[in-house]
Tab-separated table of C-alpha atoms in Angstrom:
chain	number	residue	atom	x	y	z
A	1	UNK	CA	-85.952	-143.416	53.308
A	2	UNK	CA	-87.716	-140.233	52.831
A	3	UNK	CA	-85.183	-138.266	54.487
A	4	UNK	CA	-83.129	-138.608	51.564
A	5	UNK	CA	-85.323	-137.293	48.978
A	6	UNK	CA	-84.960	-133.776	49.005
A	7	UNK	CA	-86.018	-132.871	45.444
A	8	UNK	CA	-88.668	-133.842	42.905
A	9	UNK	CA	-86.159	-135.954	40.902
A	10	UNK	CA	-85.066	-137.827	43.742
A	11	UNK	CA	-88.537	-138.687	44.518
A	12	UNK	CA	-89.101	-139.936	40.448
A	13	UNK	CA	-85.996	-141.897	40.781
A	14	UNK	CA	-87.375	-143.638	44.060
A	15	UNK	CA	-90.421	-144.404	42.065
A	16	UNK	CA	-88.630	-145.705	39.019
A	17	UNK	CA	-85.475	-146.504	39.502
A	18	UNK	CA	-82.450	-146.388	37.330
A	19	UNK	CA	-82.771	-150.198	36.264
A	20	UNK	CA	-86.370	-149.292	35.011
A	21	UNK	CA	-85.182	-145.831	33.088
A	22	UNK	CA	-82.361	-148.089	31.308
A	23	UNK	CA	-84.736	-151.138	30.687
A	24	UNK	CA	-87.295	-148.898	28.640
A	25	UNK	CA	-85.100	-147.216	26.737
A	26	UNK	CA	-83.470	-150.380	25.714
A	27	UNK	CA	-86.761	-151.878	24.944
A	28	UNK	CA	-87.743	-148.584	23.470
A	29	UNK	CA	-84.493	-149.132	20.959
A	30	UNK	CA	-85.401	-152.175	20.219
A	31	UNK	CA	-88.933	-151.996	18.959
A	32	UNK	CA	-87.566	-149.128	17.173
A	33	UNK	CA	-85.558	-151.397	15.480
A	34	UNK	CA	-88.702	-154.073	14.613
A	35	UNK	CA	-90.111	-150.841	12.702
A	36	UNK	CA	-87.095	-150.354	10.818
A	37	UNK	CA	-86.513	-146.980	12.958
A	38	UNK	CA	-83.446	-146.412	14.224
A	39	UNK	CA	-83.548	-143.964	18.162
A	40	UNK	CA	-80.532	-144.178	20.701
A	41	UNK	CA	-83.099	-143.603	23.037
A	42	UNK	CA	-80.860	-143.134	26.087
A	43	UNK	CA	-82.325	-143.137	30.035
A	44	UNK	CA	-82.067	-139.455	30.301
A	45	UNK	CA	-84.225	-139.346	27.235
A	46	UNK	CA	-86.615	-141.509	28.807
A	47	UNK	CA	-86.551	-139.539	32.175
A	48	UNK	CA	-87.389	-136.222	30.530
A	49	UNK	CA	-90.611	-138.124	28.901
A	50	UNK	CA	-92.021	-139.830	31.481
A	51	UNK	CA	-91.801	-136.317	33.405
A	52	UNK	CA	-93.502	-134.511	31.086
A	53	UNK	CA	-96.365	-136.736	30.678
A	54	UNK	CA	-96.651	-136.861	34.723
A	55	UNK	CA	-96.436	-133.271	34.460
A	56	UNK	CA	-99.515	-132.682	31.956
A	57	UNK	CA	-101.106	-135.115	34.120
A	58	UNK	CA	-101.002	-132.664	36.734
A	59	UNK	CA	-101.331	-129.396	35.025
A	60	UNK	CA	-104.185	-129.520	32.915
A	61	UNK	CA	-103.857	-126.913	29.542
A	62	UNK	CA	-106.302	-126.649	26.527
A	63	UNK	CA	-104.376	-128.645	24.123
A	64	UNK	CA	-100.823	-130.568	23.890
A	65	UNK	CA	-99.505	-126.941	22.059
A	66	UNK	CA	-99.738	-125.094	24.795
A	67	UNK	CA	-97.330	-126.662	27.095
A	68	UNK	CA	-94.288	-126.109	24.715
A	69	UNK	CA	-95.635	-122.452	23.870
A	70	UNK	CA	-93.298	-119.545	24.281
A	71	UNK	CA	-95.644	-117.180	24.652
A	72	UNK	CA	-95.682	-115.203	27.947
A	73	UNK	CA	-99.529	-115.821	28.132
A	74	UNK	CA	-99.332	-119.901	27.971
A	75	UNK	CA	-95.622	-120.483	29.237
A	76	UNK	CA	-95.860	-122.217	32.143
A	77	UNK	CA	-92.609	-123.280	32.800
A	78	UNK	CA	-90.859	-126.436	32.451
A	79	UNK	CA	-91.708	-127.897	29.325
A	80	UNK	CA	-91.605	-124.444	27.110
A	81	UNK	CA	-88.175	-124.281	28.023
């Protein structure tokens, strides 16, 4: 119910779900493993990407170096952390 989602995570979770987050990073893993990579992808992994790429979907920057600058000019926030 949408009572119960008070912050922006608990509104990705609704979307996704924890079943989802664990079945992609397993799957993740495993073609990992096809390639002869090895990743321990883990869910929390997988939360924090599929965050940031619905976050660059929503803020729009010049080029994929700019949203992990550290500059005061082109930090924005969450992802230059």
């Amino acid at each position: 119910a949408e009572e119960n989602l008070k912050t922006p995570l608990d509104s990705f979770m609704q979307l996704f779900g924890m079943d989802m987050i664990k079945r992609i990073a397993r799957e993740t893993n495993i073609n990992a493993e096809k390639d002869g990579l090895k990743l321990n992808s883990d869910s929390e992994e997988i939360k924090a990407f599929i965050g940031a790429n619905i976050y660059m979907g929503l803020v729009v920057m010049g080029s994929i170096e700019e949203y992990f600058s550290k500059s005061d000019i082109l930090k924005h926030g969450y992802l230059s952390k």
